[in-house]
Short mmCIF file of C-alpha atoms in Angstrom, two decimals:
data_model
loop_
_atom_site.label_atom_id
_atom_site.label_comp_id
_atom_site.label_asym_id
_atom_site.label_seq_id
_atom_site.Cartn_x
_atom_site.Cartn_y
_atom_site.Cartn_z
CA MET A 59 18.61 -23.34 -20.45
CA ASN A 60 15.52 -24.06 -17.77
CA LYS A 61 12.37 -22.91 -18.74
CA ILE A 62 10.23 -20.32 -16.34
CA PRO A 63 7.09 -22.50 -15.36
CA SER A 64 4.15 -20.82 -16.92
CA ARG A 65 1.26 -19.79 -14.40
CA PRO A 66 -2.63 -20.83 -14.82
CA PRO A 67 -4.65 -17.92 -15.66
CA VAL A 68 -6.07 -15.91 -12.60
CA LYS A 69 -9.27 -17.55 -11.72
CA ALA A 70 -11.10 -14.65 -10.03
CA ILE A 71 -9.95 -10.80 -9.80
CA THR A 72 -12.15 -8.60 -8.02
CA VAL A 73 -11.86 -4.78 -7.78
CA VAL A 74 -13.66 -2.56 -5.26
CA SER A 75 -13.88 0.88 -5.57
CA ILE A 76 -15.56 3.82 -3.82
CA ILE A 77 -15.30 7.45 -5.40
CA SER A 78 -15.32 9.82 -2.78
CA ASN A 79 -13.13 12.49 -1.25
CA SER A 80 -12.40 10.20 1.86
CA CYS A 81 -13.78 7.00 2.20
CA GLN A 82 -13.10 3.91 4.71
CA THR A 83 -13.23 1.33 1.96
CA PRO A 84 -9.48 0.72 -0.02
CA ILE A 85 -9.06 -0.48 -3.36
CA LYS A 86 -8.50 -4.22 -3.16
CA ILE A 87 -7.38 -6.44 -5.94
CA LYS A 88 -7.27 -10.25 -4.84
CA ALA A 89 -5.81 -13.02 -7.26
CA GLU A 90 -6.85 -16.55 -6.42
CA GLY A 91 -5.80 -20.00 -8.09
CA PRO A 92 -4.44 -22.88 -6.86
CA GLU A 93 -0.85 -22.28 -8.33
CA LEU A 94 -1.07 -18.74 -6.86
CA GLU A 95 0.37 -17.30 -3.71
CA ASP A 96 -1.69 -15.75 -1.19
CA LEU A 97 -1.50 -12.02 -2.06
CA VAL A 98 -3.88 -9.12 -1.46
CA LEU A 99 -3.27 -5.56 -3.15
CA VAL A 100 -4.69 -2.82 -1.27
CA ASP A 101 -4.30 0.76 -2.50
CA LEU A 102 -5.15 3.29 0.08
CA PRO A 103 -5.74 6.88 -0.50
CA GLY A 104 -3.16 9.60 -0.54
CA ILE A 105 -3.01 11.65 2.28
CA ILE A 106 -4.51 14.98 1.90
CA SER A 107 -2.64 18.18 3.51
CA ASN A 108 -5.74 19.72 5.05
CA GLY A 109 -9.37 19.58 4.79
CA ASP A 110 -11.96 17.09 5.54
CA GLY A 111 -11.11 13.19 6.10
CA LYS A 112 -7.52 13.77 6.91
CA GLU A 113 -7.73 12.03 10.07
CA GLU A 114 -9.96 9.14 8.80
CA ILE A 115 -7.36 8.52 5.71
CA ILE A 116 -4.45 8.66 8.15
CA SER A 117 -6.25 6.26 10.56
CA MET A 118 -7.17 3.69 7.69
CA ILE A 119 -3.47 3.95 6.47
CA GLN A 120 -2.22 3.27 10.04
CA LYS A 121 -4.64 -0.19 9.88
CA TYR A 122 -3.13 -1.52 6.99
CA ILE A 123 0.56 -0.92 7.42
CA LYS A 124 0.67 -2.05 11.45
CA PRO A 125 0.74 -5.78 10.62
CA GLU A 126 4.17 -7.18 10.76
CA GLN A 127 2.98 -9.19 7.42
CA SER A 128 2.30 -6.21 5.53
CA LEU A 129 4.58 -4.92 2.91
CA ILE A 130 4.46 -0.74 2.85
CA LEU A 131 4.75 0.62 -0.76
CA ILE A 132 5.69 4.64 -0.25
CA VAL A 133 5.18 6.53 -3.33
CA THR A 134 6.34 9.84 -3.50
CA GLU A 135 7.63 12.36 -6.18
CA ALA A 136 11.21 12.39 -6.04
CA LYS A 137 11.33 16.24 -5.84
CA GLN A 138 9.69 15.98 -2.30
CA ASP A 139 11.83 16.45 0.79
CA GLU A 140 11.97 13.62 2.67
CA GLU A 141 11.27 15.36 5.65
CA THR A 142 7.98 16.47 4.35
CA ALA A 143 6.71 13.35 3.17
CA GLN A 144 4.36 12.32 5.78
CA ALA A 145 3.88 8.66 4.27
CA LEU A 146 7.49 8.32 5.02
CA GLU A 147 6.66 9.22 8.88
CA LEU A 148 3.74 6.76 9.14
CA ALA A 149 5.98 4.12 7.70
CA GLN A 150 8.96 4.99 9.97
CA GLN A 151 6.38 4.72 12.67
CA PHE A 152 5.46 0.77 12.35
CA ASP A 153 8.65 -0.17 10.54
CA PRO A 154 11.30 1.95 11.98
CA ASP A 155 14.22 -0.47 10.80
CA GLU A 156 12.86 -0.22 7.03
CA GLU A 157 12.75 -4.11 6.83
CA ARG A 158 9.03 -4.23 4.98
CA SER A 159 9.10 -0.46 3.53
CA ILE A 160 9.60 0.26 -0.06
CA ARG A 161 10.09 3.59 -1.52
CA VAL A 162 9.01 4.39 -4.95
CA LEU A 163 10.02 7.79 -6.64
CA THR A 164 7.95 9.12 -9.76
CA LYS A 165 8.21 12.38 -11.93
#
């Protein structure tokens, strides 16, 4: 049986978080190391239904999902109707063939 090569420990992890109702600064996690693949995880805020900041949040989400090298992870409640899921609509706008979109259903 082949052994899975072990990875060296991550040399640096940076987490940037701003606590606010809406903010143009997302949470970013970046892992760096000589044996690691280039990857940056960006945790964007959820889309708010109404209130201050809705348009700013949508604009920020669009900025990050527009590049073709971005993978789009859409997290929605399993009981949520697809037609009312605004996150799905945004993903469809930038990835109509769903080649780089992954949907995760939660409870």
